[in-house]
């Protein structure tokens, strides 16, 4: 593995405070691999053999049942997914596939559990990561259950509006995936997007233009108890564009 890759992984809050010896042992069994788009990395129900770290690209977390499928999260660099299953040595609850050409670090789950048992700082970081992911999932569940589809869409766009005040940005995922993530059909998403035009939001293809931020806020009515962030959330809730809602 390249030194630059190791530095990126080491910089994650999950690994930042690990003992150097334990980190080196953990990385010794890991390997870095490139994948083309639409490659299934894991399937729900399988044994959690590896912790995955996305260093380039984007990965969709999804689940299916009785012929239906839904997007659970989109993971972007540099962040992990399937941590809970690896720590518990339990089956994956979600599947994962690449959305674009991606590079993934795979860390053996058995090595992860060994480091967890030996390194207190690493164990503390894992607890913090899992707690942040759990809170993100609760927020997403509240968003789905308590908001109408138009409000969910407005809140999503508001969370992804650049903090520097830029009024134009690109959606980072396809609209069909966005609809699935927000618990909507593609048709409902299209209607909701059209309905936001009067509130100052225009979407052409993947390009979003917000001409009236106050209007969008009035629709979304954001609250920290749904939209976050926590004051000390770390990587788990640091950036919705990287991990929405989280890689459990």
Short mmCIF file of C-alpha atoms in Angstrom, two decimals:
data_model
loop_
_atom_site.label_atom_id
_atom_site.label_comp_id
_atom_site.label_asym_id
_atom_site.label_seq_id
_atom_site.Cartn_x
_atom_site.Cartn_y
_atom_site.Cartn_z
CA UNK A 1 0.00 0.00 0.00
CA UNK A 2 1.26 3.48 -0.88
CA UNK A 3 2.52 5.72 1.93
CA UNK A 4 0.02 8.38 0.84
CA UNK A 5 -2.83 5.89 1.30
CA UNK A 6 -1.61 4.96 4.76
CA UNK A 7 -1.41 8.63 5.71
CA UNK A 8 -5.01 9.21 4.59
CA UNK A 9 -6.25 6.24 6.59
CA UNK A 10 -4.16 7.20 9.60
CA UNK A 11 -5.71 10.69 9.52
CA UNK A 12 -9.23 9.30 10.02
CA UNK A 13 -10.50 9.80 13.56
CA UNK A 14 -10.97 6.03 13.80
CA UNK A 15 -7.23 5.38 13.44
CA UNK A 16 -5.67 8.71 14.43
CA UNK A 17 -4.83 7.87 18.04
CA UNK A 18 -3.88 4.22 17.60
CA UNK A 19 -0.55 2.98 18.84
CA UNK A 20 1.90 2.91 15.93
CA UNK A 21 2.64 -0.78 16.43
CA UNK A 22 -1.04 -1.71 16.41
CA UNK A 23 -1.73 0.44 13.35
CA UNK A 24 1.16 -1.16 11.47
CA UNK A 25 -0.10 -4.63 12.38
CA UNK A 26 -3.61 -3.72 11.24
CA UNK A 27 -2.38 -2.42 7.88
CA UNK A 28 -0.06 -5.36 7.33
CA UNK A 29 -2.97 -7.62 6.42
CA UNK A 30 -4.87 -4.94 4.48
CA UNK A 31 -4.80 -4.39 0.75
CA UNK A 32 -5.83 -1.61 -1.61
CA UNK A 33 -7.85 -2.48 -4.69
CA UNK A 34 -9.40 -0.60 -7.63
CA UNK A 35 -12.94 -1.38 -8.77
CA UNK A 36 -14.92 -0.27 -11.85
CA UNK A 37 -18.45 1.14 -11.50
CA UNK A 38 -21.38 -1.08 -10.52
CA UNK A 39 -19.27 -3.77 -8.87
CA UNK A 40 -20.90 -5.45 -5.87
CA UNK A 41 -18.41 -5.32 -3.02
CA UNK A 42 -20.47 -7.09 -0.36
CA UNK A 43 -23.93 -8.63 -0.11
CA UNK A 44 -26.26 -8.45 2.88
CA UNK A 45 -26.36 -11.70 4.81
CA UNK A 46 -22.73 -12.54 4.09
CA UNK A 47 -20.15 -12.81 6.85
CA UNK A 48 -18.39 -9.52 7.58
CA UNK A 49 -14.87 -10.49 6.58
CA UNK A 50 -13.47 -7.00 5.93
CA UNK A 51 -13.77 -3.40 7.05
CA UNK A 52 -13.84 -1.20 3.95
CA UNK A 53 -12.24 2.23 3.62
CA UNK A 54 -13.19 4.29 0.57
CA UNK A 55 -10.17 6.30 -0.60
CA UNK A 56 -11.41 7.25 -4.10
CA UNK A 57 -14.82 7.20 -5.77
CA UNK A 58 -18.22 6.55 -4.19
CA UNK A 59 -20.03 3.50 -2.83
CA UNK A 60 -23.78 2.99 -2.52
CA UNK A 61 -25.05 1.09 0.50
CA UNK A 62 -28.37 -0.58 -0.29
CA UNK A 63 -30.73 -3.29 0.89
CA UNK A 64 -33.38 -5.44 -0.73
CA UNK A 65 -36.39 -7.55 0.22
CA UNK A 66 -39.01 -9.41 -1.84
CA UNK A 67 -37.91 -7.82 -5.10
CA UNK A 68 -37.72 -4.31 -3.66
CA UNK A 69 -34.53 -2.33 -3.18
CA UNK A 70 -33.64 0.88 -1.36
CA UNK A 71 -30.58 3.11 -1.04
CA UNK A 72 -29.39 3.31 2.56
CA UNK A 73 -26.34 5.57 2.23
CA UNK A 74 -23.66 6.86 -0.12
CA UNK A 75 -20.10 6.68 1.21
CA UNK A 76 -17.38 8.96 -0.14
CA UNK A 77 -13.63 9.35 0.54
CA UNK A 78 -12.10 9.06 2.97
CA UNK A 79 -14.41 7.07 5.24
CA UNK A 80 -15.26 3.56 6.38
CA UNK A 81 -18.30 1.34 6.12
CA UNK A 82 -19.56 -1.87 7.70
CA UNK A 83 -17.73 -1.21 10.96
CA UNK A 84 -20.50 -2.54 13.25
CA UNK A 85 -20.75 -5.88 11.45
CA UNK A 86 -16.96 -6.33 11.58
CA UNK A 87 -16.72 -5.57 15.29
CA UNK A 88 -19.62 -7.93 16.09
CA UNK A 89 -18.41 -10.58 13.62
CA UNK A 90 -21.99 -10.56 12.34
CA UNK A 91 -23.56 -10.78 8.87
CA UNK A 92 -23.76 -7.63 6.77
CA UNK A 93 -27.14 -5.89 7.03
CA UNK A 94 -26.54 -3.99 3.78
CA UNK A 95 -25.01 -4.61 0.39
CA UNK A 96 -22.52 -2.26 -1.25
CA UNK A 97 -21.61 -1.44 -4.85
CA UNK A 98 -19.41 1.12 -6.51
CA UNK A 99 -21.13 4.04 -8.22
CA UNK A 100 -18.01 5.25 -10.07
CA UNK A 101 -14.45 3.92 -10.44
CA UNK A 102 -13.31 3.53 -6.85
CA UNK A 103 -10.37 2.49 -4.72
CA UNK A 104 -11.10 0.59 -1.53
CA UNK A 105 -8.88 -0.51 1.34
CA UNK A 106 -9.96 -3.86 2.79
CA UNK A 107 -8.93 -4.56 6.39
CA UNK A 108 -9.53 -8.10 7.70
CA UNK A 109 -12.25 -8.14 10.35
CA UNK A 110 -10.28 -10.53 12.55
CA UNK A 111 -7.34 -8.09 12.64
CA UNK A 112 -9.74 -5.26 13.44
CA UNK A 113 -11.15 -7.15 16.43
CA UNK A 114 -7.65 -7.98 17.66
CA UNK A 115 -6.63 -4.31 17.54
CA UNK A 116 -9.90 -3.36 19.27
CA UNK A 117 -9.06 -5.69 22.17
CA UNK A 118 -5.45 -4.49 22.50
CA UNK A 119 -5.59 -0.76 21.87
CA UNK A 120 -7.73 1.36 24.26
CA UNK A 121 -7.47 4.49 22.11
CA UNK A 122 -8.64 2.55 19.06
CA UNK A 123 -11.48 0.99 21.05
CA UNK A 124 -12.61 4.44 22.20
CA UNK A 125 -12.52 5.74 18.62
CA UNK A 126 -14.61 2.80 17.43
CA UNK A 127 -17.23 3.48 20.10
CA UNK A 128 -17.34 7.12 19.03
CA UNK A 129 -17.64 6.20 15.35
CA UNK A 130 -20.46 3.74 15.99
CA UNK A 131 -22.27 6.22 18.24
CA UNK A 132 -22.08 8.88 15.53
CA UNK A 133 -23.37 6.44 12.91
CA UNK A 134 -26.23 5.38 15.18
CA UNK A 135 -27.29 8.98 15.73
CA UNK A 136 -27.14 9.61 11.98
CA UNK A 137 -29.42 6.64 11.36
CA UNK A 138 -31.89 7.88 14.00
CA UNK A 139 -31.91 11.31 12.36
CA UNK A 140 -32.57 9.76 8.96
CA UNK A 141 -35.43 7.65 10.37
CA UNK A 142 -36.98 10.78 11.92
CA UNK A 143 -36.59 12.61 8.62
CA UNK A 144 -38.46 9.81 6.79
CA UNK A 145 -41.20 9.41 9.37
CA UNK A 146 -41.88 13.01 10.43
CA UNK A 147 -41.48 15.05 7.25
CA UNK A 148 -43.53 15.12 4.07
CA UNK A 149 -41.64 14.29 0.88
CA UNK A 150 -41.34 17.96 -0.14
CA UNK A 151 -39.93 18.84 3.28
CA UNK A 152 -37.44 15.95 3.15
CA UNK A 153 -36.18 17.10 -0.23
CA UNK A 154 -35.88 20.72 0.92
CA UNK A 155 -33.97 19.63 4.04
CA UNK A 156 -31.63 17.45 1.94
CA UNK A 157 -30.86 20.32 -0.45
CA UNK A 158 -30.33 22.67 2.46
CA UNK A 159 -27.87 20.29 4.15
CA UNK A 160 -25.90 20.04 0.91
CA UNK A 161 -25.83 23.76 0.14
CA UNK A 162 -22.17 24.88 0.30
CA UNK A 163 -21.30 26.58 3.56
CA UNK A 164 -19.47 29.37 1.72
CA UNK A 165 -22.77 30.79 0.49
CA UNK A 166 -22.51 29.46 -3.08
CA UNK A 167 -25.98 29.33 -4.57
CA UNK A 168 -25.21 26.72 -7.23
CA UNK A 169 -23.97 23.17 -6.75
CA UNK A 170 -24.26 19.73 -8.31
CA UNK A 171 -26.18 16.82 -6.86
CA UNK A 172 -23.58 14.20 -5.99
CA UNK A 173 -25.81 11.21 -6.75
CA UNK A 174 -28.25 10.26 -9.50
CA UNK A 175 -31.82 11.37 -8.96
CA UNK A 176 -33.09 7.79 -8.83
CA UNK A 177 -30.72 7.09 -5.91
CA UNK A 178 -31.70 10.35 -4.23
CA UNK A 179 -35.37 9.39 -4.53
CA UNK A 180 -34.69 5.99 -2.99
CA UNK A 181 -32.65 7.47 -0.16
CA UNK A 182 -35.43 9.96 0.63
CA UNK A 183 -38.11 7.25 0.56
CA UNK A 184 -39.72 8.53 -2.64
CA UNK A 185 -40.43 7.24 -6.12
CA UNK A 186 -38.61 8.98 -9.00
CA UNK A 187 -41.96 10.43 -10.07
CA UNK A 188 -42.60 11.87 -6.60
CA UNK A 189 -39.09 13.33 -6.56
CA UNK A 190 -39.72 15.06 -9.90
CA UNK A 191 -42.97 16.53 -8.61
CA UNK A 192 -41.30 17.68 -5.40
CA UNK A 193 -38.49 19.35 -7.35
CA UNK A 194 -41.02 21.19 -9.51
CA UNK A 195 -42.95 22.28 -6.42
CA UNK A 196 -39.84 23.95 -4.98
CA UNK A 197 -39.50 26.33 -7.92
CA UNK A 198 -41.84 28.80 -6.23
CA UNK A 199 -39.59 28.60 -3.16
CA UNK A 200 -36.46 29.61 -5.04
CA UNK A 201 -35.00 26.24 -6.08
CA UNK A 202 -34.30 25.29 -9.69
CA UNK A 203 -32.83 21.95 -10.73
CA UNK A 204 -31.60 21.40 -14.30
CA UNK A 205 -30.13 17.94 -14.71
CA UNK A 206 -27.78 17.60 -11.74
CA UNK A 207 -27.31 21.35 -11.28
CA UNK A 208 -29.11 22.96 -8.34
CA UNK A 209 -29.61 26.74 -8.21
CA UNK A 210 -30.98 28.36 -5.06
CA UNK A 211 -32.24 31.90 -5.64
CA UNK A 212 -34.11 32.22 -2.34
CA UNK A 213 -32.34 30.53 0.56
CA UNK A 214 -34.88 31.85 3.06
CA UNK A 215 -37.65 30.28 1.01
CA UNK A 216 -35.91 26.91 1.10
CA UNK A 217 -35.37 27.22 4.85
CA UNK A 218 -39.05 28.00 5.32
CA UNK A 219 -39.99 24.71 3.62
CA UNK A 220 -37.38 22.54 5.36
CA UNK A 221 -37.67 24.09 8.83
CA UNK A 222 -34.29 22.60 9.85
CA UNK A 223 -33.68 21.43 13.38
CA UNK A 224 -30.53 20.12 15.04
CA UNK A 225 -32.52 17.14 16.38
CA UNK A 226 -33.07 15.89 12.83
CA UNK A 227 -30.52 17.60 10.63
CA UNK A 228 -27.64 17.86 13.10
CA UNK A 229 -24.78 18.18 13.38
CA UNK A 230 -23.61 17.12 16.80
CA UNK A 231 -21.07 19.48 18.31
CA UNK A 232 -18.51 16.69 18.58
CA UNK A 233 -19.64 14.23 15.92
CA UNK A 234 -16.30 13.57 14.23
CA UNK A 235 -16.18 11.70 10.92
CA UNK A 236 -19.44 9.88 11.59
CA UNK A 237 -21.54 12.97 10.95
CA UNK A 238 -18.95 15.43 9.77
CA UNK A 239 -20.12 15.80 6.20
CA UNK A 240 -23.45 14.63 4.76
CA UNK A 241 -21.93 14.53 1.29
CA UNK A 242 -19.37 11.98 2.44
CA UNK A 243 -21.58 9.78 4.47
CA UNK A 244 -25.34 10.12 4.41
CA UNK A 245 -26.38 8.91 6.94
CA UNK A 246 -23.52 6.62 7.94
CA UNK A 247 -21.65 3.41 7.25
CA UNK A 248 -22.85 0.96 9.86
#
